[in-house]
Coordinates of C-alpha atoms in Angstrom, one line a residue:
M155 CA -11.8 39.2 299.5
P156 CA -11.8 42.5 297.5
G157 CA -11.4 45.6 299.6
P158 CA -13.2 49.0 299.3
F159 CA -13.4 50.7 296.0
P160 CA -10.5 53.1 295.2
R161 CA -11.1 56.8 295.5
E162 CA -10.4 57.5 291.9
F163 CA -13.2 55.0 290.9
R164 CA -15.7 56.5 293.4
E165 CA -15.1 60.0 292.2
D166 CA -15.6 59.0 288.6
V167 CA -18.8 57.2 289.4
V168 CA -20.2 60.2 291.3
A169 CA -19.3 62.5 288.4
V170 CA -21.0 60.2 286.0
A171 CA -24.1 60.0 288.2
R172 CA -24.2 63.8 288.6
S173 CA -23.9 64.4 284.9
R174 CA -26.4 61.7 283.8
K175 CA -28.9 62.6 281.1
S176 CA -32.6 63.0 281.7
G177 CA -34.3 59.6 282.1
V178 CA -31.1 57.8 283.3
T179 CA -31.6 56.6 286.9
I180 CA -29.2 56.2 289.8
K181 CA -30.0 52.5 289.8
Q182 CA -28.9 52.2 286.1
I183 CA -25.6 54.0 286.8
A184 CA -25.0 51.8 289.8
T185 CA -25.7 48.7 287.6
D186 CA -23.3 49.9 284.9
F187 CA -20.5 50.2 287.4
G188 CA -21.2 47.0 289.3
I189 CA -22.2 48.5 292.6
S190 CA -25.5 48.7 294.5
E191 CA -27.8 51.7 294.3
A192 CA -27.5 52.2 298.1
T193 CA -23.7 52.4 297.7
L194 CA -23.9 55.0 295.0
R195 CA -26.4 57.1 297.0
N196 CA -24.0 57.0 300.0
W197 CA -21.1 58.2 297.7
L198 CA -23.3 61.0 296.4
R199 CA -24.2 62.1 300.0
Q200 CA -20.5 61.9 301.1
A201 CA -19.5 64.0 298.0
D202 CA -22.1 66.6 299.1
V203 CA -20.5 66.6 302.6
E204 CA -17.0 67.1 301.1
E205 CA -18.2 70.1 299.1
G206 CA -20.0 71.7 302.1
N207 CA -23.4 71.2 300.8
R208 CA -24.5 68.8 303.6
P209 CA -23.5 68.6 307.2
G210 CA -21.2 65.8 308.4
Q211 CA -17.6 64.7 308.9
T212 CA -15.5 65.1 305.7
A213 CA -13.0 62.5 304.6
A214 CA -10.3 65.0 305.3
E215 CA -11.4 65.4 308.9
A216 CA -11.6 61.7 309.4
A217 CA -8.2 61.2 307.9
E218 CA -6.7 64.0 310.1
A219 CA -8.0 62.2 313.2
R220 CA -6.3 58.9 312.0
E221 CA -3.2 60.8 311.1
L222 CA -2.8 62.2 314.7
K223 CA -2.8 58.7 316.1
K224 CA -0.1 57.6 313.7
R225 CA 2.2 60.6 314.3
I226 CA 3.7 59.3 317.6
R227 CA 4.5 56.0 316.0
L228 CA 6.1 57.6 313.0
L229 CA 8.3 59.8 315.2
E230 CA 9.5 56.8 317.1
Q231 CA 10.5 55.2 313.8
E232 CA 12.3 58.3 312.5
N233 CA 15.6 57.7 314.1
E234 CA 15.8 54.1 312.8
V235 CA 14.9 55.2 309.3
L236 CA 17.5 57.9 309.3
R237 CA 20.1 55.5 310.5
R238 CA 19.3 53.0 307.8
A239 CA 19.3 55.7 305.1
A240 CA 22.7 57.0 306.3
A241 CA 24.1 53.5 306.1
Y242 CA 22.7 53.0 302.6
L243 CA 24.0 56.2 301.2
S244 CA 27.5 55.7 302.7
Q245 CA 28.2 52.8 300.3
A246 CA 30.5 54.7 297.9
N247 CA 29.9 52.5 294.8
L248 CA 26.1 52.2 295.1
K249 CA 24.6 54.1 292.2
P250 CA 21.6 52.0 291.2
G251 CA 19.4 53.0 288.2
P252 CA 15.7 52.3 287.8
P253 CA 14.9 48.6 288.1
V254 CA 14.4 46.6 284.9
F255 CA 12.2 43.5 285.3
D256 CA 12.8 40.3 283.5
D257 CA 10.2 38.9 281.1
H258 CA 8.4 36.2 283.1
V259 CA 5.6 35.5 280.7
K260 CA 7.0 35.2 277.2
P261 CA 5.6 34.2 274.8
V262 CA 2.2 33.5 276.3
L263 CA 0.2 36.4 277.7
R264 CA -2.7 34.3 279.1
A265 CA -3.5 32.8 282.5
D266 CA -5.8 30.0 283.6
A267 CA -7.2 31.8 286.6
P268 CA -7.9 35.5 287.7
N269 CA -5.2 37.5 289.5
R270 CA -2.3 35.4 288.3
L271 CA -1.2 37.6 285.5
W272 CA -2.1 41.3 284.9
L273 CA -1.1 43.2 281.7
T274 CA -0.7 46.9 281.7
A275 CA -0.1 49.7 279.2
I276 CA -0.6 53.4 278.8
T277 CA -2.4 55.1 276.0
E278 CA -2.8 58.8 275.2
H279 CA -5.9 60.7 273.9
C280 CA -6.1 64.3 272.7
T281 CA -8.7 66.9 273.8
K282 CA -8.9 70.6 273.0
E283 CA -7.5 71.2 276.5
G284 CA -4.5 68.9 276.0
T285 CA -3.5 65.2 276.2
L286 CA -5.1 62.7 278.6
Y287 CA -3.2 59.6 279.6
C288 CA -4.9 56.3 280.6
C289 CA -3.0 53.5 282.3
A290 CA -5.2 50.4 282.4
I291 CA -4.5 47.0 284.0
K292 CA -6.1 43.9 282.4
D293 CA -6.5 40.5 284.0
A294 CA -5.0 38.0 281.4
C295 CA -7.6 35.3 282.3
S296 CA -10.9 37.2 282.3
G297 CA -10.0 40.2 280.2
R298 CA -11.4 42.5 282.9
I299 CA -9.9 45.9 283.5
V300 CA -9.1 45.4 287.2
G301 CA -7.7 48.9 287.7
Y302 CA -7.0 52.1 285.9
S303 CA -5.7 55.6 286.5
I304 CA -6.3 58.7 284.2
S305 CA -4.2 61.9 284.3
D306 CA -3.0 64.7 282.2
R307 CA 0.6 63.7 283.0
M308 CA 2.4 60.6 282.0
T309 CA 4.5 59.8 285.0
A310 CA 5.5 56.8 287.2
K311 CA 2.7 57.9 289.6
L312 CA 0.1 57.2 286.9
A313 CA 1.2 53.6 286.7
V314 CA 1.6 53.2 290.4
D315 CA -1.9 54.6 291.0
A316 CA -3.3 52.1 288.6
V317 CA -1.7 49.3 290.5
R318 CA -3.0 50.6 293.8
N319 CA -6.5 50.9 292.4
A320 CA -6.4 47.4 291.1
V321 CA -5.1 45.9 294.3
T322 CA -7.8 47.8 296.3
R323 CA -10.5 46.2 294.1
R324 CA -9.1 42.7 293.9
G325 CA -7.9 42.0 297.4
D326 CA -5.2 39.4 298.0
I327 CA -3.1 39.1 294.8
T328 CA 0.1 37.6 296.3
G329 CA 2.3 36.2 293.5
C330 CA 0.4 38.0 290.7
I331 CA 2.7 39.0 287.8
L332 CA 2.3 42.5 286.5
H333 CA 3.6 42.5 282.9
A334 CA 4.3 45.8 281.1
D335 CA 6.1 47.1 278.1
R336 CA 9.4 49.0 278.4
G337 CA 7.9 52.5 278.9
S338 CA 9.8 54.5 281.5
Q339 CA 6.8 54.8 283.8
F340 CA 7.1 51.1 284.7
P341 CA 10.7 50.4 285.5
S342 CA 10.7 53.0 288.4
R343 CA 11.7 52.7 292.0
A344 CA 8.2 53.7 293.0
M345 CA 6.7 50.8 291.0
A346 CA 9.3 48.4 292.4
R347 CA 8.3 49.4 296.0
E348 CA 4.6 49.1 295.2
L349 CA 5.1 45.6 293.8
R350 CA 7.1 44.5 296.8
R351 CA 4.4 45.9 299.1
H352 CA 1.8 43.5 297.6
D353 CA 4.1 40.6 297.0
M354 CA 3.7 40.9 293.3
I355 CA 6.2 40.1 290.5
G356 CA 7.3 42.6 288.0
S357 CA 7.7 41.6 284.4
M358 CA 8.6 43.5 281.2
S359 CA 8.5 42.7 277.5
S360 CA 11.7 41.9 275.8
I361 CA 13.2 44.6 273.7
G362 CA 11.3 44.8 270.4
A363 CA 8.4 42.7 271.6
A364 CA 4.9 44.0 271.0
G365 CA 2.8 41.2 272.5
N366 CA 1.7 43.2 275.5
N367 CA 0.3 46.0 273.3
A368 CA -1.4 43.4 271.2
A369 CA -3.0 41.9 274.3
M370 CA -4.4 45.3 275.3
E371 CA -5.6 46.0 271.7
S372 CA -9.2 45.0 272.3
L373 CA -9.6 47.8 274.8
W374 CA -7.7 50.4 272.9
S375 CA -9.5 49.7 269.7
L376 CA -12.8 50.0 271.5
L377 CA -11.8 53.4 272.8
Q378 CA -10.7 54.5 269.4
T379 CA -13.8 53.4 267.6
N380 CA -16.4 54.4 270.1
L381 CA -14.9 57.6 271.6
L382 CA -12.0 59.1 269.7
N383 CA -13.3 58.7 266.2
Q384 CA -16.7 60.0 267.1
Q385 CA -15.8 63.6 268.0
R386 CA -13.1 66.0 269.1
W387 CA -13.4 66.2 272.9
A388 CA -13.6 69.7 274.4
T389 CA -12.4 68.9 277.9
A390 CA -10.3 66.3 279.6
H391 CA -13.1 65.8 282.2
E392 CA -15.7 64.9 279.5
L393 CA -13.3 62.4 277.9
R394 CA -12.4 60.9 281.3
L395 CA -16.0 60.2 282.1
A396 CA -16.6 58.7 278.7
I397 CA -13.7 56.4 279.1
V398 CA -14.7 55.0 282.5
V399 CA -18.4 54.5 281.3
L400 CA -17.1 52.7 278.2
I401 CA -14.9 50.4 280.3
E402 CA -17.5 49.6 282.9
R403 CA -20.6 49.4 280.7
K404 CA -19.7 48.4 277.2
Y405 CA -16.3 46.6 277.6
H406 CA -17.1 44.8 280.8
R407 CA -20.8 44.0 280.5
Q408 CA -21.9 44.3 276.9
R409 CA -19.1 43.3 274.5
A410 CA -18.7 39.6 274.1
Q411 CA -15.1 38.6 273.1
D412 CA -14.0 35.7 271.0
T413 CA -11.0 35.1 273.2
L414 CA -13.4 34.6 276.1
D415 CA -15.5 32.0 274.4
G416 CA -18.1 34.6 273.4
L417 CA -18.5 35.9 277.0
T418 CA -18.0 39.3 278.5
P419 CA -15.3 39.7 281.1
I420 CA -17.9 40.0 283.9
E421 CA -19.7 36.9 282.6
L422 CA -16.5 34.9 282.5
E423 CA -15.5 35.9 286.0
A424 CA -18.9 34.9 287.3
K425 CA -18.5 31.5 285.5
L426 CA -15.1 31.0 287.0
T427 CA -16.2 31.8 290.6
E428 CA -19.5 29.9 290.3
P429 CA -18.1 26.5 291.5
L430 CA -16.6 28.2 294.5
T431 CA -20.0 29.8 295.3
L432 CA -21.8 26.5 295.1
T433 CA -19.4 24.7 297.4
A434 CA -19.2 27.5 300.0

């Protein structure tokens, strides 16, 4: 079962709701992002608490309470961690570089069920403030963007955060293949650890292959046509909100795709899960 929504997604939805134009309702924003109106109103109230505009326990205070409970356990583990690290570093000839994953999907970048193969790539977009980078993860079966992360820095953390957000939304994805191009953000130790943590399999395109970028082209071309070609964006914040609205509203729920038999990603996933719902 899917877990809670990732923080980056919640913050983006709250920002979109707060900046909505006159006549756009909270209910419409919630529908565009696939959540209930009550959920969005709860997020807005919690955001007010975080900013000191409403009484209540902030997320930081709740996290601090949980952290205190963990501290003793972490201290008990420290000696064992240090012992293992010393043993690891003592191996004179051990000088590993970043991991490079084999290509587990060539030449077919499709799957017959959700959460079996995810495709990921990073694109960059210019604003007057500077460059904004978007790492998106696409389900190869439904075409849905299952996770994303947006930042003004193209680092390994950008790719790892996108994976974490996707896993948070999709739940158990044991055995899922994450296929990427050969950008340096993907063959990193941080990414390898994240994939092991979720029992996922890393995969990278062969040298010179462009299939992964082509598979992501439907999203990138939509961004280019509907956002980047329309105006010069003044701030990274404005462009960020425009990107997440486009993904959740237009790409997921309004744009039928030929590769999905004329359905949208949301419609196809509903169709694929319908038999399970009827037999439950």
